[in-house]
Coordinates of N, CA and C in Angstrom, one line a residue:
X1 N -16.4 33.2 6.6 CA -15.1 32.9 7.1 C -14.4 31.9 6.1
X2 N -13.2 32.1 5.7 CA -12.5 31.2 4.8 C -12.2 29.9 5.6
X3 N -12.0 28.8 4.8 CA -11.6 27.6 5.4 C -10.3 27.7 6.3
X4 N -9.4 28.5 5.8 CA -8.1 28.7 6.5 C -8.3 29.4 7.8
X5 N -9.2 30.4 7.8 CA -9.5 31.2 9.0 C -10.2 30.3 10.0
X6 N -11.1 29.5 9.5 CA -11.9 28.6 10.4 C -11.0 27.6 11.1
X7 N -10.1 27.0 10.3 CA -9.1 26.1 10.8 C -8.3 26.7 11.9
X8 N -7.9 28.0 11.7 CA -7.1 28.7 12.6 C -7.9 28.9 13.9
X9 N -9.1 29.3 13.8 CA -10.0 29.4 15.0 C -10.0 28.2 15.8
X10 N -10.2 27.0 15.1 CA -10.3 25.8 15.8 C -9.0 25.4 16.5
X11 N -7.9 25.7 15.8 CA -6.6 25.5 16.4 C -6.3 26.3 17.6
X12 N -6.8 27.6 17.6 CA -6.6 28.5 18.7 C -7.5 28.0 19.9
X13 N -8.7 27.5 19.6 CA -9.5 27.0 20.7 C -8.9 25.7 21.3
X14 N -8.2 24.9 20.5 CA -7.6 23.7 21.0 C -6.5 23.9 22.0
X15 N -6.0 25.2 22.1 CA -5.0 25.5 23.1 C -5.6 25.5 24.5
X16 N -6.9 25.4 24.7 CA -7.6 25.5 26.0 C -7.7 24.2 26.7
X17 N -7.1 23.1 26.2 CA -7.2 21.8 26.8 C -8.7 21.3 26.8
X18 N -9.2 21.2 25.7 CA -10.6 20.8 25.5 C -10.7 19.2 25.6
X19 N -11.9 18.8 26.0 CA -12.1 17.3 26.1 C -13.6 16.9 25.8
X20 N -13.8 15.7 25.4 CA -15.1 15.1 25.2 C -15.3 13.9 26.1
X21 N -14.2 13.3 26.5 CA -14.2 12.2 27.5 C -13.7 12.8 28.9
X22 N -13.7 12.0 29.9 CA -13.3 12.4 31.2 C -11.9 13.2 31.1
X23 N -11.9 14.4 31.6 CA -10.7 15.2 31.5 C -9.6 14.7 32.3
X24 N -9.8 13.7 33.2 CA -8.8 13.1 34.1 C -8.1 12.0 33.3
X25 N -8.6 11.6 32.1 CA -7.8 10.7 31.3 C -6.7 11.4 30.6
X26 N -5.5 11.0 31.0 CA -4.3 11.7 30.4 C -4.1 11.4 28.9
X27 N -3.5 12.3 28.2 CA -3.3 12.1 26.8 C -2.4 10.9 26.6
X28 N -1.6 10.6 27.6 CA -0.7 9.4 27.5 C -1.5 8.1 27.5
X29 N -2.8 8.2 28.0 CA -3.7 7.0 28.1 C -4.5 6.8 26.8
X30 N -4.2 7.6 25.7 CA -4.8 7.4 24.4 C -3.8 6.8 23.5
X31 N -4.2 5.9 22.7 CA -3.4 5.2 21.7 C -4.0 5.3 20.3
X32 N -3.2 5.7 19.3 CA -3.8 5.8 18.0 C -4.1 4.4 17.4
X33 N -5.3 4.3 16.8 CA -5.7 3.1 16.2 C -5.9 3.3 14.7
X34 N -5.3 2.4 13.9 CA -5.4 2.4 12.4 C -6.5 1.4 12.0
X35 N -7.6 1.9 11.4 CA -8.6 1.0 10.9 C -8.7 1.1 9.3
X36 N -7.6 1.6 8.7 CA -7.6 1.8 7.3 C -7.5 0.5 6.5
X37 N -7.8 0.6 5.2 CA -7.7 -0.6 4.3 C -6.3 -1.0 4.1
X38 N -5.3 -0.1 4.5 CA -3.9 -0.4 4.2 C -3.3 -1.0 5.5
X39 N -4.0 -1.2 6.5 CA -3.5 -1.8 7.7 C -3.5 -3.3 7.6
X40 N -2.3 -3.9 7.4 CA -2.2 -5.4 7.1 C -2.7 -6.2 8.4
X41 N -2.6 -5.6 9.5 CA -3.0 -6.4 10.7 C -4.5 -6.7 10.7
X42 N -5.3 -5.9 10.0 CA -6.7 -6.2 9.9 C -7.1 -7.3 9.0
X43 N -6.1 -7.8 8.2 CA -6.4 -8.8 7.2 C -6.9 -10.1 7.9
X44 N -6.6 -10.3 9.2 CA -7.0 -11.5 9.9 C -8.2 -11.2 10.8
X45 N -8.7 -10.0 10.8 CA -9.8 -9.6 11.7 C -11.1 -9.4 10.8
X46 N -12.2 -10.0 11.3 CA -13.5 -9.9 10.6 C -14.1 -8.5 11.1
X47 N -13.8 -7.5 10.3 CA -14.2 -6.1 10.7 C -15.7 -6.0 10.5
X48 N -16.4 -6.9 9.8 CA -17.8 -6.9 9.7 C -18.6 -7.3 10.9
X49 N -17.9 -7.9 11.9 CA -18.5 -8.3 13.1 C -18.1 -7.4 14.2
X50 N -19.1 -6.7 14.8 CA -18.9 -5.8 15.9 C -18.2 -6.5 17.1
X51 N -18.5 -7.7 17.3 CA -17.9 -8.5 18.5 C -16.5 -8.7 18.2
X52 N -16.2 -9.2 17.0 CA -14.8 -9.5 16.7 C -13.9 -8.3 16.6
X53 N -14.4 -7.2 16.0 CA -13.7 -6.0 15.9 C -13.5 -5.4 17.3
X54 N -14.5 -5.5 18.1 CA -14.4 -5.0 19.5 C -13.3 -5.7 20.3
X55 N -13.3 -7.0 20.1 CA -12.2 -7.7 20.9 C -10.8 -7.3 20.4
X56 N -10.7 -7.1 19.1 CA -9.4 -6.6 18.5 C -9.0 -5.3 19.1
X57 N -10.0 -4.4 19.1 CA -9.7 -3.0 19.7 C -9.4 -3.0 21.1
X58 N -10.2 -3.8 21.9 CA -9.9 -3.9 23.4 C -8.5 -4.5 23.6
X59 N -8.2 -5.5 22.9 CA -6.8 -6.1 23.0 C -5.7 -5.1 22.7
X60 N -6.0 -4.4 21.6 CA -5.0 -3.4 21.2 C -4.8 -2.3 22.3
X61 N -5.9 -1.9 22.9 CA -5.8 -0.9 24.0 C -5.0 -1.5 25.2
X62 N -5.3 -2.7 25.5 CA -4.7 -3.4 26.7 C -3.2 -3.6 26.4
X63 N -2.9 -4.0 25.2 CA -1.4 -4.3 24.9 C -0.6 -3.0 25.0
X64 N -1.3 -1.9 24.7 CA -0.6 -0.6 24.8 C -0.7 0.1 26.1
X65 N -1.4 -0.7 27.1 CA -1.5 -0.2 28.5 C -2.2 1.2 28.5
X66 N -3.2 1.4 27.7 CA -4.0 2.6 27.6 C -5.4 2.4 27.9
X67 N -6.2 3.5 27.9 CA -7.6 3.5 28.2 C -8.5 3.7 27.0
X68 N -8.0 4.4 26.0 CA -8.8 4.9 24.9 C -8.0 4.7 23.6
X69 N -8.7 4.2 22.6 CA -8.1 4.2 21.2 C -8.7 5.3 20.4
X70 N -8.0 6.0 19.6 CA -8.6 7.1 18.8 C -8.0 7.1 17.4
X71 N -8.7 7.8 16.5 CA -8.2 8.0 15.2 C -9.3 8.0 14.2
X72 N -8.9 8.0 12.9 CA -9.9 7.7 11.8 C -10.2 8.9 10.9
X73 N -9.7 10.1 11.2 CA -10.0 11.2 10.3 C -9.4 11.1 9.0
X74 N -10.3 11.1 7.9 CA -9.9 10.9 6.5 C -9.3 9.5 6.2
X75 N -9.7 8.6 7.1 CA -9.2 7.2 6.9 C -10.1 6.5 6.0
X76 N -9.5 5.8 5.0 CA -10.3 5.0 4.0 C -10.4 3.6 4.7
X77 N -11.7 3.2 4.9 CA -12.0 2.0 5.7 C -12.7 1.0 4.9
X78 N -12.5 -0.3 5.2 CA -13.2 -1.4 4.6 C -14.4 -1.8 5.4
X79 N -14.6 -1.3 6.6 CA -15.6 -1.7 7.6 C -17.0 -1.3 7.0
X80 N -17.1 -0.4 6.1 CA -18.4 0.0 5.6 C -18.9 -0.9 4.5
X81 N -18.1 -1.7 4.0 CA -18.5 -2.6 2.9 C -19.6 -3.5 3.3
X82 N -19.8 -3.8 4.6 CA -20.9 -4.7 5.0 C -22.3 -4.1 4.9
X83 N -22.4 -2.8 4.7 CA -23.7 -2.1 4.8 C -24.0 -1.5 3.4
X84 N -25.3 -1.9 2.9 CA -25.7 -1.3 1.7 C -26.0 0.2 1.8
X85 N -26.0 0.7 3.0 CA -26.2 2.2 3.3 C -25.0 2.9 2.8
X86 N -23.8 2.3 2.8 CA -22.6 3.0 2.4 C -22.1 2.4 1.0
X87 N -22.3 1.1 0.8 CA -21.6 0.4 -0.3 C -22.1 0.8 -1.6
X88 N -21.2 0.8 -2.6 CA -21.5 1.2 -4.0 C -20.4 0.5 -4.8
X89 N -20.8 0.0 -6.0 CA -19.9 -0.7 -6.8 C -18.9 0.3 -7.5
X90 N -19.2 1.6 -7.5 CA -18.3 2.6 -8.2 C -17.3 3.1 -7.2
X91 N -16.0 2.9 -7.3 CA -15.0 3.3 -6.4 C -15.1 4.8 -6.1
X92 N -15.5 5.6 -7.1 CA -15.5 7.1 -7.0 C -16.6 7.5 -6.1
X93 N -17.7 6.8 -6.1 CA -18.9 7.2 -5.4 C -19.2 6.4 -4.1
X94 N -18.5 5.3 -3.9 CA -18.6 4.5 -2.7 C -18.2 5.4 -1.5
X95 N -19.0 5.4 -0.4 CA -18.7 6.2 0.8 C -17.9 5.3 1.7
X96 N -16.6 5.6 1.8 CA -15.7 4.8 2.7 C -14.6 5.6 3.4
X97 N -14.6 7.0 3.3 CA -13.6 7.8 3.8 C -14.2 8.5 5.1
X98 N -13.6 8.3 6.2 CA -14.2 8.7 7.5 C -13.9 10.2 7.8
X99 N -15.0 10.9 8.2 CA -14.9 12.4 8.3 C -14.8 12.8 9.8
X100 N -14.9 11.9 10.7 CA -14.8 12.3 12.1 C -13.6 11.7 12.8
X101 N -13.5 11.9 14.1 CA -12.5 11.3 15.0 C -13.2 10.3 15.8
X102 N -12.8 9.0 15.8 CA -13.4 8.0 16.7 C -12.6 7.9 18.0
X103 N -13.4 7.7 19.1 CA -12.8 7.5 20.4 C -13.4 6.2 20.9
X104 N -12.6 5.1 21.0 CA -13.1 3.8 21.3 C -12.9 3.5 22.8
X105 N -14.0 3.3 23.5 CA -14.0 3.1 24.9 C -15.4 2.4 25.2
X106 N -15.6 1.9 26.4 CA -16.7 1.1 26.7 C -18.0 1.9 26.7
X107 N -19.1 1.1 26.5 CA -20.5 1.7 26.5 C -20.8 2.3 27.8
X108 N -21.6 3.3 27.8 CA -22.1 4.1 29.0 C -21.0 5.1 29.5
X109 N -19.9 5.2 28.7 CA -18.9 6.2 29.1 C -19.5 7.6 28.9
X110 N -19.4 8.5 29.9 CA -19.9 9.9 29.7 C -19.2 10.7 28.6
X111 N -20.0 11.5 27.9 CA -19.5 12.4 26.9 C -19.8 13.8 27.4
X112 N -18.8 14.7 27.2 CA -18.8 16.1 27.7 C -18.8 17.1 26.5
X113 N -19.4 18.2 26.7 CA -19.3 19.3 25.8 C -17.9 19.9 25.8
X114 N -17.2 20.0 24.7 CA -15.9 20.6 24.7 C -15.9 22.1 24.7
X115 N -17.1 22.7 24.3 CA -17.3 24.1 24.3 C -18.7 24.4 24.7
X116 N -19.0 25.7 25.1 CA -20.3 26.1 25.3 C -21.1 25.9 24.0
X117 N -22.4 25.4 24.1 CA -23.2 25.2 22.9 C -24.6 24.9 23.3
X118 N -25.4 24.8 22.2 CA -26.8 24.5 22.4 C -27.2 23.4 21.5
X119 N -28.3 22.7 21.8 CA -28.7 21.6 21.0 C -29.3 22.1 19.7
X120 N -28.6 21.7 18.6 CA -29.1 22.1 17.3 C -30.2 21.0 16.8
X121 N -29.9 19.7 17.1 CA -30.8 18.7 16.7 C -30.3 17.4 17.2
X122 N -31.2 16.4 17.2 CA -30.9 15.0 17.6 C -31.8 14.0 16.9
X123 N -31.4 12.8 16.8 CA -32.1 11.8 16.1 C -31.5 10.4 16.3
X124 N -32.3 9.4 16.2 CA -31.8 8.0 16.2 C -31.7 7.6 14.8
X125 N -30.5 7.5 14.2 CA -30.3 7.1 12.9 C -30.1 5.6 12.8
X126 N -31.1 4.9 12.5 CA -31.2 3.4 12.7 C -30.8 2.6 11.5
X127 N -30.3 3.1 10.4 CA -29.8 2.3 9.3 C -28.6 1.4 9.8
X128 N -28.5 0.2 9.3 CA -27.4 -0.7 9.6 C -26.1 0.0 9.3
X129 N -25.2 0.1 10.3 CA -24.0 0.8 10.1 C -24.0 2.3 10.2
X130 N -25.1 2.8 10.6 CA -25.3 4.3 10.8 C -24.9 4.7 12.2
X131 N -25.2 5.9 12.6 CA -24.8 6.5 13.9 C -25.5 5.9 15.1
X132 N -26.8 5.4 14.8 CA -27.6 5.2 16.0 C -28.0 6.6 16.6
X133 N -28.2 6.7 17.9 CA -28.6 7.9 18.5 C -27.5 9.0 18.3
X134 N -27.9 10.2 17.9 CA -27.0 11.2 17.5 C -27.4 12.5 18.0
X135 N -26.4 13.3 18.5 CA -26.6 14.7 19.0 C -25.8 15.6 18.3
X136 N -26.3 16.8 17.9 CA -25.5 17.8 17.2 C -25.7 19.1 18.0
X137 N -24.5 19.7 18.4 CA -24.5 21.0 19.1 C -24.1 22.1 18.2
X138 N -24.7 23.3 18.4 CA -24.3 24.5 17.7 C -23.5 25.4 18.6
X139 N -22.4 25.9 18.1 CA -21.5 26.8 18.9 C -21.4 28.1 18.2
X140 N -21.3 29.2 18.9 CA -21.0 30.5 18.4 C -19.9 31.1 19.2
X141 N -18.8 31.2 18.5 CA -17.5 31.7 19.1 C -16.9 32.8 18.2
X142 N -16.7 33.9 18.8 CA -16.1 35.1 18.0 C -17.0 35.3 16.8
X143 N -18.3 35.3 17.0 CA -19.3 35.5 16.0 C -19.3 34.5 14.8
X144 N -18.6 33.4 15.1 CA -18.6 32.3 14.1 C -19.4 31.2 14.6
X145 N -20.4 30.7 13.7 CA -21.2 29.6 14.0 C -20.6 28.3 13.4
X146 N -20.6 27.3 14.2 CA -20.2 25.9 13.7 C -20.8 24.9 14.6
X147 N -20.7 23.6 14.2 CA -21.4 22.5 14.9 C -20.5 21.4 15.2
X148 N -20.8 20.6 16.3 CA -20.1 19.4 16.6 C -21.2 18.3 16.7
X149 N -20.8 17.1 16.1 CA -21.7 16.0 16.1 C -21.1 14.9 16.9
X150 N -22.1 14.2 17.7 CA -21.7 13.1 18.6 C -22.6 11.9 18.2
X151 N -21.9 10.9 17.6 CA -22.7 9.7 17.1 C -22.4 8.5 17.9
X152 N -23.3 7.5 17.8 CA -23.2 6.2 18.5 C -23.4 6.3 20.0
X153 N -24.4 7.1 20.4 CA -24.8 7.3 21.8 C -25.8 6.3 22.2
X154 N -26.1 6.3 23.5 CA -27.1 5.5 24.1 C -28.5 6.1 23.7
X155 N -29.5 5.3 23.7 CA -30.8 5.8 23.4 C -31.3 6.8 24.5
X156 N -30.9 6.5 25.7 CA -31.3 7.4 26.8 C -30.7 8.8 26.6
X157 N -29.6 8.9 25.9 CA -29.0 10.2 25.7 C -29.8 11.2 25.0
X158 N -30.7 10.8 24.2 CA -31.6 11.7 23.4 C -33.0 11.7 23.8
X159 N -33.3 11.1 24.9 CA -34.7 11.0 25.4 C -35.2 12.2 26.2
X160 N -34.3 12.9 26.8 CA -34.7 13.9 27.7 C -34.0 15.2 27.4
X161 N -33.8 15.5 26.2 CA -33.2 16.8 25.8 C -34.1 17.5 24.8
X162 N -33.9 18.8 24.6 CA -34.8 19.5 23.7 C -34.0 20.5 22.9
X163 N -34.5 20.9 21.7 CA -33.9 21.8 20.8 C -33.6 23.1 21.6
X164 N -32.4 23.7 21.4 CA -32.1 24.9 22.0 C -31.5 24.8 23.4
X165 N -31.6 23.6 24.0 CA -31.1 23.4 25.3 C -29.6 23.7 25.3
X166 N -29.2 24.5 26.3 CA -27.8 24.9 26.4 C -26.9 24.0 27.3
X167 N -25.7 23.8 26.9 CA -24.7 23.0 27.7 C -23.5 23.9 27.8
X168 N -23.0 24.0 29.0 CA -21.8 24.7 29.2 C -20.6 23.8 29.0
X169 N -19.5 24.4 28.6 CA -18.3 23.6 28.4 C -18.0 22.7 29.6
X170 N -17.8 21.4 29.4 CA -17.5 20.5 30.4 C -18.7 19.8 31.0
X171 N -19.9 20.2 30.6 CA -21.1 19.5 31.1 C -21.3 18.2 30.4
X172 N -21.8 17.2 31.1 CA -22.1 15.9 30.5 C -23.3 16.0 29.6
X173 N -23.1 15.6 28.3 CA -24.2 15.7 27.3 C -24.8 14.4 26.9
X174 N -24.1 13.3 27.1 CA -24.6 12.0 26.6 C -23.7 10.9 27.2
X175 N -24.1 9.7 26.8 CA -23.3 8.5 27.1 C -23.3 7.6 25.9
X176 N -22.2 6.8 25.8 CA -22.0 5.9 24.7 C -23.0 4.8 24.7
X177 N -23.4 4.3 23.5 CA -24.3 3.2 23.3 C -23.5 1.9 23.0
X178 N -24.2 0.8 23.3 CA -23.7 -0.5 22.9 C -24.0 -0.9 21.5
X179 N -23.4 -2.0 21.0 CA -23.5 -2.3 19.6 C -25.0 -2.5 19.2
X180 N -25.8 -3.0 20.1 CA -27.2 -3.2 19.7 C -28.0 -2.0 19.4
X181 N -27.5 -0.8 19.7 CA -28.2 0.5 19.5 C -27.4 1.5 18.6
X182 N -26.1 1.2 18.5 CA -25.2 2.3 17.9 C -24.9 2.0 16.4
X183 N -25.7 1.2 15.7 CA -25.4 1.0 14.3 C -24.6 -0.3 14.1
X184 N -24.4 -1.1 15.2 CA -23.7 -2.3 15.2 C -22.2 -2.1 15.1
X185 N -21.7 -1.3 16.0 CA -20.2 -1.1 16.1 C -19.8 -1.4 17.5
X186 N -18.5 -1.7 17.7 CA -18.0 -1.7 19.1 C -18.2 -0.3 19.7
X187 N -18.5 -0.2 21.0 CA -18.8 1.2 21.6 C -17.7 2.2 21.3
X188 N -18.1 3.3 20.8 CA -17.1 4.4 20.5 C -17.9 5.7 20.2
X189 N -17.3 6.8 20.4 CA -17.8 8.1 20.0 C -17.3 8.5 18.6
X190 N -18.2 8.9 17.8 CA -17.9 9.5 16.5 C -18.0 11.0 16.8
X191 N -16.9 11.8 16.7 CA -16.9 13.2 17.0 C -16.5 13.9 15.7
X192 N -17.3 14.9 15.3 CA -17.1 15.5 14.0 C -17.4 17.0 14.1
X193 N -16.6 17.8 13.5 CA -16.8 19.2 13.4 C -17.5 19.5 12.0
X194 N -18.5 20.4 12.0 CA -19.2 20.7 10.8 C -19.3 22.3 10.7
X195 N -18.8 22.8 9.6 CA -18.9 24.3 9.5 C -20.3 24.7 9.1
X196 N -20.8 24.1 8.1 CA -22.2 24.4 7.5 C -23.0 23.2 7.5
X197 N -24.1 23.2 8.3 CA -25.0 22.1 8.4 C -26.0 22.0 7.2
X198 N -26.0 23.0 6.4 CA -27.0 23.1 5.3 C -28.4 22.7 5.9
X199 N -29.1 21.8 5.3 CA -30.5 21.5 5.7 C -30.5 20.2 6.6
X200 N -29.4 19.7 7.0 CA -29.4 18.5 7.8 C -29.9 18.8 9.2
X201 N -30.6 17.8 9.8 CA -31.1 17.9 11.2 C -31.0 16.5 11.8
X202 N -30.3 16.4 12.9 CA -30.1 15.1 13.6 C -29.2 14.1 12.9
X203 N -28.6 14.5 11.9 CA -27.8 13.7 11.0 C -26.9 14.5 10.2
X204 N -25.8 14.0 9.8 CA -24.9 14.6 8.8 C -23.9 13.6 8.3
X205 N -23.6 13.5 7.0 CA -22.6 12.5 6.6 C -21.4 12.4 7.4
X206 N -21.0 11.2 7.8 CA -19.8 11.0 8.6 C -18.8 10.2 7.8
X207 N -19.2 9.9 6.5 CA -18.3 9.1 5.6 C -18.5 9.7 4.2
X208 N -17.4 9.9 3.5 CA -17.5 10.5 2.2 C -17.0 9.6 1.1
X209 N -17.5 9.9 -0.1 CA -16.9 9.2 -1.3 C -15.7 10.0 -1.7
X210 N -14.9 9.4 -2.6 CA -13.7 10.1 -3.1 C -14.1 11.3 -3.9
X211 N -15.3 11.2 -4.6 CA -15.7 12.3 -5.4 C -16.1 13.6 -4.6
X212 N -16.6 13.4 -3.4 CA -17.1 14.5 -2.6 C -16.0 14.9 -1.5
X213 N -14.9 14.3 -1.5 CA -14.0 14.5 -0.4 C -13.5 15.9 -0.3
X214 N -13.2 16.6 -1.4 CA -12.7 18.0 -1.4 C -13.7 18.9 -0.6
X215 N -15.0 18.7 -0.9 CA -16.0 19.5 -0.2 C -16.0 19.2 1.3
X216 N -16.0 18.0 1.7 CA -16.1 17.6 3.1 C -14.8 17.9 3.9
X217 N -13.7 17.9 3.2 CA -12.5 18.3 3.9 C -12.5 19.7 4.3
X218 N -13.2 20.5 3.5 CA -13.3 22.0 3.8 C -14.4 22.2 4.9
X219 N -15.5 21.4 4.8 CA -16.6 21.7 5.7 C -16.5 20.9 7.0
X220 N -15.7 19.9 7.1 CA -15.5 19.1 8.3 C -14.0 18.9 8.6
X221 N -13.4 20.0 9.2 CA -11.9 19.9 9.5 C -11.6 18.9 10.6
X222 N -10.4 18.6 10.7 CA -9.9 17.6 11.7 C -10.3 17.9 13.1
X223 N -11.1 17.1 13.7 CA -11.6 17.3 15.1 C -10.4 17.4 16.1
X224 N -9.2 16.8 15.7 CA -8.1 16.9 16.6 C -7.5 18.3 16.7
X225 N -8.0 19.2 15.9 CA -7.6 20.6 16.1 C -8.1 21.1 17.4
X226 N -9.2 20.6 17.9 CA -9.8 20.9 19.2 C -9.2 20.1 20.3
X227 N -9.1 18.7 20.1 CA -8.8 17.8 21.2 C -7.3 17.6 21.4
X228 N -6.5 17.8 20.3 CA -5.1 17.7 20.4 C -4.6 16.4 21.1
X229 N -5.1 15.3 20.6 CA -4.7 14.0 21.2 C -3.3 13.5 20.6

């Protein structure tokens, strides 16, 4: 399937009012959050501290009288500079462009399957600044296979699941983890669509370098095609 056709499939699926958080949270309760390097408001925020960044995000949500902050697809961020896992002195190969959609909300928030799927893989990715506990679902719709990744989960979320386990659309699949288990971030869900997993299992790059961006834009289209926030 061509990238254009795959994008159209996702867009068509998004007409079904899909959700990964509580479906009773109205779209008006979501506020867009900019964590890009061009956001001047972050110049006074220590984004390397999960506690300080978390307070900034929670204050932003409260000021906007909302429940969830979201955003980040293809956003170039400075937050990854704190971790040697992402950092590189070469601007072309440094991984700092975010490939998923982040949903910022408190730890232990339930996460739901947006579509029927089965467990492709799961793993606790424990590098500093990494996903922490991660779950990947495989979906087959109209004979098209693709995957969704859920990062920054609680440890308990991956303790009692197995490969091939099926989840129906709307079923609870996980809960969000706190900073001490999720790679040292304020609690949030990293939600990513992946067309081709290649040989990855329990993990997949969620941040790209400038050099690799063209490939990842094709293989990881905008998750908001499904969620329509």
